[in-house]
Tab-separated table of N, CA and C in Angstrom:
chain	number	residue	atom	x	y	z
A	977	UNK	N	101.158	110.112	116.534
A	977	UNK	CA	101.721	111.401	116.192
A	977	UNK	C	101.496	111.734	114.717
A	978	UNK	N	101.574	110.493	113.656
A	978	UNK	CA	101.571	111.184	112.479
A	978	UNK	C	99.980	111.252	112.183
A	979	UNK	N	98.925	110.594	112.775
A	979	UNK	CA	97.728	111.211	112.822
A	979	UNK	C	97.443	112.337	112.712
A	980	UNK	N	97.981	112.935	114.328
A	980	UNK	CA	97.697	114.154	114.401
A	980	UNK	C	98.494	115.158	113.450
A	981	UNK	N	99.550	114.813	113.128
A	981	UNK	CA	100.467	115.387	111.756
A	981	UNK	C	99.842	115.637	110.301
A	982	UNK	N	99.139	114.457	110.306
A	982	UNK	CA	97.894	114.772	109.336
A	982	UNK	C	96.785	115.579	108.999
A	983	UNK	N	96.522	115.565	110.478
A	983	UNK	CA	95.005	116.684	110.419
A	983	UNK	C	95.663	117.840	110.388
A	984	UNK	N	96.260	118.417	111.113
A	984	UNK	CA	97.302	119.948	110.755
A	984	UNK	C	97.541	120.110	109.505
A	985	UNK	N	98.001	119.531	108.968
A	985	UNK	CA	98.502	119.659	107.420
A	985	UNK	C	97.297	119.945	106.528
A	986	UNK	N	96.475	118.812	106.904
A	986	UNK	CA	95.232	118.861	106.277
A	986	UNK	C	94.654	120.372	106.315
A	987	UNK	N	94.205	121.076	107.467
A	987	UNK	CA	93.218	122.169	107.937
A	987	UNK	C	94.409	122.922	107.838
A	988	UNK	N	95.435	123.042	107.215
A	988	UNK	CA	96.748	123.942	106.760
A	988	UNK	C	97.076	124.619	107.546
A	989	UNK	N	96.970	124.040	109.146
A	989	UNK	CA	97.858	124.589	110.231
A	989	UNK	C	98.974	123.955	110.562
A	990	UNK	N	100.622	124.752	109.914
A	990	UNK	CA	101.160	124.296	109.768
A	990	UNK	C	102.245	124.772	110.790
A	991	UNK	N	101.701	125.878	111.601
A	991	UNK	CA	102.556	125.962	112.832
A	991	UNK	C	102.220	124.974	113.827
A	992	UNK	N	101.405	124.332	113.856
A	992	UNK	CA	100.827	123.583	114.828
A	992	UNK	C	101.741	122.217	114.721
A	993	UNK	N	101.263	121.567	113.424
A	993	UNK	CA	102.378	120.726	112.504
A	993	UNK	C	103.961	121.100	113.094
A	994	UNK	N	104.381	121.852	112.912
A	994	UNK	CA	105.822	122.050	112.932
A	994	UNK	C	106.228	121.987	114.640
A	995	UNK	N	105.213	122.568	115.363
A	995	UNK	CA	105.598	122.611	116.488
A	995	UNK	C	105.687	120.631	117.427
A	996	UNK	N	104.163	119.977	116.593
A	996	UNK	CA	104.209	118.748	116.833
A	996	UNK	C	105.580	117.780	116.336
A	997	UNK	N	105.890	118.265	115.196
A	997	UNK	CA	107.064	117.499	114.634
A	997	UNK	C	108.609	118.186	115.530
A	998	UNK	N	108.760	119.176	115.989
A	998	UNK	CA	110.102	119.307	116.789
A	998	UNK	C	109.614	118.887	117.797
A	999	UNK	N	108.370	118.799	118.383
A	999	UNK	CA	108.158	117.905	119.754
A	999	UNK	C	108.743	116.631	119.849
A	1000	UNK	N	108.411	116.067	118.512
A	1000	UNK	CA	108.710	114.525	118.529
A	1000	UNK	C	110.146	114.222	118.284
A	1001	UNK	N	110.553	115.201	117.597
A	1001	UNK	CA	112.171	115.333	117.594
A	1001	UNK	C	113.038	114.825	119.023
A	1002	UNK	N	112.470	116.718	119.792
A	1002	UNK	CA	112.779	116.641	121.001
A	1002	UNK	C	112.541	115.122	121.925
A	1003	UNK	N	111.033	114.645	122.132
A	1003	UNK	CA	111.515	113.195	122.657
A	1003	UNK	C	111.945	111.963	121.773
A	1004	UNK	N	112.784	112.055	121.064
A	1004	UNK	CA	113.303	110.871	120.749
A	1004	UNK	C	112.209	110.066	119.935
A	1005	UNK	N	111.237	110.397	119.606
A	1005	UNK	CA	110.237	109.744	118.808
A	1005	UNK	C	110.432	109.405	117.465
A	1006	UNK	N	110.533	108.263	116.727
A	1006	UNK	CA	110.743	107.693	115.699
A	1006	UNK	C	110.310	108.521	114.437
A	1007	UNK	N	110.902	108.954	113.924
A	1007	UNK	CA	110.919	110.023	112.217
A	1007	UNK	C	110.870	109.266	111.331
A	1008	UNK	N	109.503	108.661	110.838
A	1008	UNK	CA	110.075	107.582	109.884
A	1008	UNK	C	109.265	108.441	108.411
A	1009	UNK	N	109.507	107.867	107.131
A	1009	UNK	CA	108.668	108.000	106.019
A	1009	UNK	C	107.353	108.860	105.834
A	1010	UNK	N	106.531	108.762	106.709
A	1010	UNK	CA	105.416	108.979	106.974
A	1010	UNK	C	105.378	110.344	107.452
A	1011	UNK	N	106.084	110.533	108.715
A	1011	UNK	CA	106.474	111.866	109.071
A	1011	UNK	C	106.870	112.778	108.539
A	1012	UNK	N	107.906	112.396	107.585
A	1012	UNK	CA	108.523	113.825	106.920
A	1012	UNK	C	107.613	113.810	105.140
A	1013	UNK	N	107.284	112.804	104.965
A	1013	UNK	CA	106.236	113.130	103.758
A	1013	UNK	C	104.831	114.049	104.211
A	1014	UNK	N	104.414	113.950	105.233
A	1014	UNK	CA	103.387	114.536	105.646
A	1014	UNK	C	103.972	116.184	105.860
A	1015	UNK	N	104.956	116.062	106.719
A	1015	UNK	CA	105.884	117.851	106.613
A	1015	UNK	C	106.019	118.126	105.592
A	1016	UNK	N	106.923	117.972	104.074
A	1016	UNK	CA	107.212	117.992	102.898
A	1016	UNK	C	106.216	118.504	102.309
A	1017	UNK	N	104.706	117.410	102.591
A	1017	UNK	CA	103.582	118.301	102.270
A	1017	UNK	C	102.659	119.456	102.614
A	1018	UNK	N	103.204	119.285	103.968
A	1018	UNK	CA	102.664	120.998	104.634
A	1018	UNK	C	103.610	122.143	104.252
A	1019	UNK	N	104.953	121.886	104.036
A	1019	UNK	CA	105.419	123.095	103.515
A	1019	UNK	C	105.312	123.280	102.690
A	1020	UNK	N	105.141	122.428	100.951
A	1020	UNK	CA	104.731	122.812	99.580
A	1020	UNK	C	103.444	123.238	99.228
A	1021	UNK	N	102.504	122.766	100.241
A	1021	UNK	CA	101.408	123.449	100.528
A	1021	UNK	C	100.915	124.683	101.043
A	1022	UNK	N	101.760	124.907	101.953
A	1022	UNK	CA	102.025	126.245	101.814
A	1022	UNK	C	103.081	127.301	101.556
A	1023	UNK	N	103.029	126.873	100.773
A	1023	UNK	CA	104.698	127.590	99.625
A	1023	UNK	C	105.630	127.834	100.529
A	1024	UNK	N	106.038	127.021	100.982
A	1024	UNK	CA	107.281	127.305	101.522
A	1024	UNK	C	108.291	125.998	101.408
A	1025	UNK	N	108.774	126.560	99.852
A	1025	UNK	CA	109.481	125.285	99.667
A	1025	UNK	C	110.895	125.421	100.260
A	1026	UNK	N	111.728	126.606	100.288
A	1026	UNK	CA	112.594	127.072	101.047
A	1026	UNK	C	113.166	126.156	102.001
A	1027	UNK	N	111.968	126.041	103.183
A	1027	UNK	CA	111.653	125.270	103.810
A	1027	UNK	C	111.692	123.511	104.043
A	1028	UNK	N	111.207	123.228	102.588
A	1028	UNK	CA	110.976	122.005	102.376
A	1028	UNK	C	112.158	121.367	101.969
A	1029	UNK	N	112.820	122.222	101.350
A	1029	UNK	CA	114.407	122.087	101.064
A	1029	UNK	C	115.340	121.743	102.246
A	1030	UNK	N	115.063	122.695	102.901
A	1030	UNK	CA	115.584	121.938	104.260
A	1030	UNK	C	115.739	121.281	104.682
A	1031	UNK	N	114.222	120.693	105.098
A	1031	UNK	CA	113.520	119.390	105.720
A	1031	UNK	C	114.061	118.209	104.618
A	1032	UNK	N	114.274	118.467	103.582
A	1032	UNK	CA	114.767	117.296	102.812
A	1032	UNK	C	116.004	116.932	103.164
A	1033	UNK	N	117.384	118.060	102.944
A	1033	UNK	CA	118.509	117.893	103.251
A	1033	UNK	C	118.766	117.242	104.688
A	1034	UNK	N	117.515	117.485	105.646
A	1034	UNK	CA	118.115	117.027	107.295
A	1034	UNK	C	117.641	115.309	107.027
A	1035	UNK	N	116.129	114.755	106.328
A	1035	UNK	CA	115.679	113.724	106.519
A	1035	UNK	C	117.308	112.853	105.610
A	1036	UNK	N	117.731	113.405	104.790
A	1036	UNK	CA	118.457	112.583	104.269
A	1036	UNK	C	119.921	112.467	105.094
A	1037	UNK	N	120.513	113.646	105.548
A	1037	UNK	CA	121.944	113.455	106.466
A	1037	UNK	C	121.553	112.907	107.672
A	1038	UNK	N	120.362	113.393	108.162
A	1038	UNK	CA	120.412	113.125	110.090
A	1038	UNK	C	119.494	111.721	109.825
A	1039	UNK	N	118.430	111.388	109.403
A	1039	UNK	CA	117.538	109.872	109.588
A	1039	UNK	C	117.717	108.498	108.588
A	1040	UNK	N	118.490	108.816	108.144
A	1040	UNK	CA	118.636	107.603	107.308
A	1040	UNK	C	117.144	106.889	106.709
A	1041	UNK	N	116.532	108.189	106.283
A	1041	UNK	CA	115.018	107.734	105.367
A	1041	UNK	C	115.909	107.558	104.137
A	1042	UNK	N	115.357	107.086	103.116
A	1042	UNK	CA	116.127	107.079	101.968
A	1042	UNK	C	114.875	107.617	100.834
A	1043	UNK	N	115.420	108.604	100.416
A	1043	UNK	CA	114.768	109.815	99.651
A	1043	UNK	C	114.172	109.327	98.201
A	1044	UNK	N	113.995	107.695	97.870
A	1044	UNK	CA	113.322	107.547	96.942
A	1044	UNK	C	111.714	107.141	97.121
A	1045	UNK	N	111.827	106.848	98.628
A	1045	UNK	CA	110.751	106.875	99.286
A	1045	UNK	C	109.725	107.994	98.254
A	1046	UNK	N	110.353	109.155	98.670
A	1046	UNK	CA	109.533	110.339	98.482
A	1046	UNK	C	108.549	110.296	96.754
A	1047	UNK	N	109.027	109.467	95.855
A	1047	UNK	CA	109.008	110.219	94.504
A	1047	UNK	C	107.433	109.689	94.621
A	1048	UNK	N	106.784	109.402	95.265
A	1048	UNK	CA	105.498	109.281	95.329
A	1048	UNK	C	104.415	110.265	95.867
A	1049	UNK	N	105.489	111.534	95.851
A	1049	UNK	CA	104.987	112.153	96.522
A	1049	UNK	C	103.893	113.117	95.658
């Protein structure tokens, strides 16, 4: 999944991206590090940090990623 999370992001299709990442939501599929750094970067990539703000506040209350992960980002 985060393969294909990659190439979306990459070719800056990021509805495609978003739709793959609530897929994986929806089945129960593991959200780890990898996943939401790759989202993080499709939304600052395409300016939508708004967005990314979001996605930060949920990875940190709902998944127990721990957000220092990120500063490599």
């Amino acid at each position: 999944y985060n393969t294909m999370l990659k190439g979306f992001i990459e070719k800056n299709k990021l509805d495609e991206a978003q739709n793959l990442f609530i897929d994986m939501k929806n089945k129960n599929i593991g959200l780890d590090t990898v996943t939401f750094t790759l989202m993080l970067k499709g939304f600052i990539n395409c300016n939508k940090l708004g967005e990314a703000q979001i996605l930060f506040k949920e990875m940190k209350i709902n998944n127990n990623i721990h957000t220092t992960s990120f500063t490599t980002m």
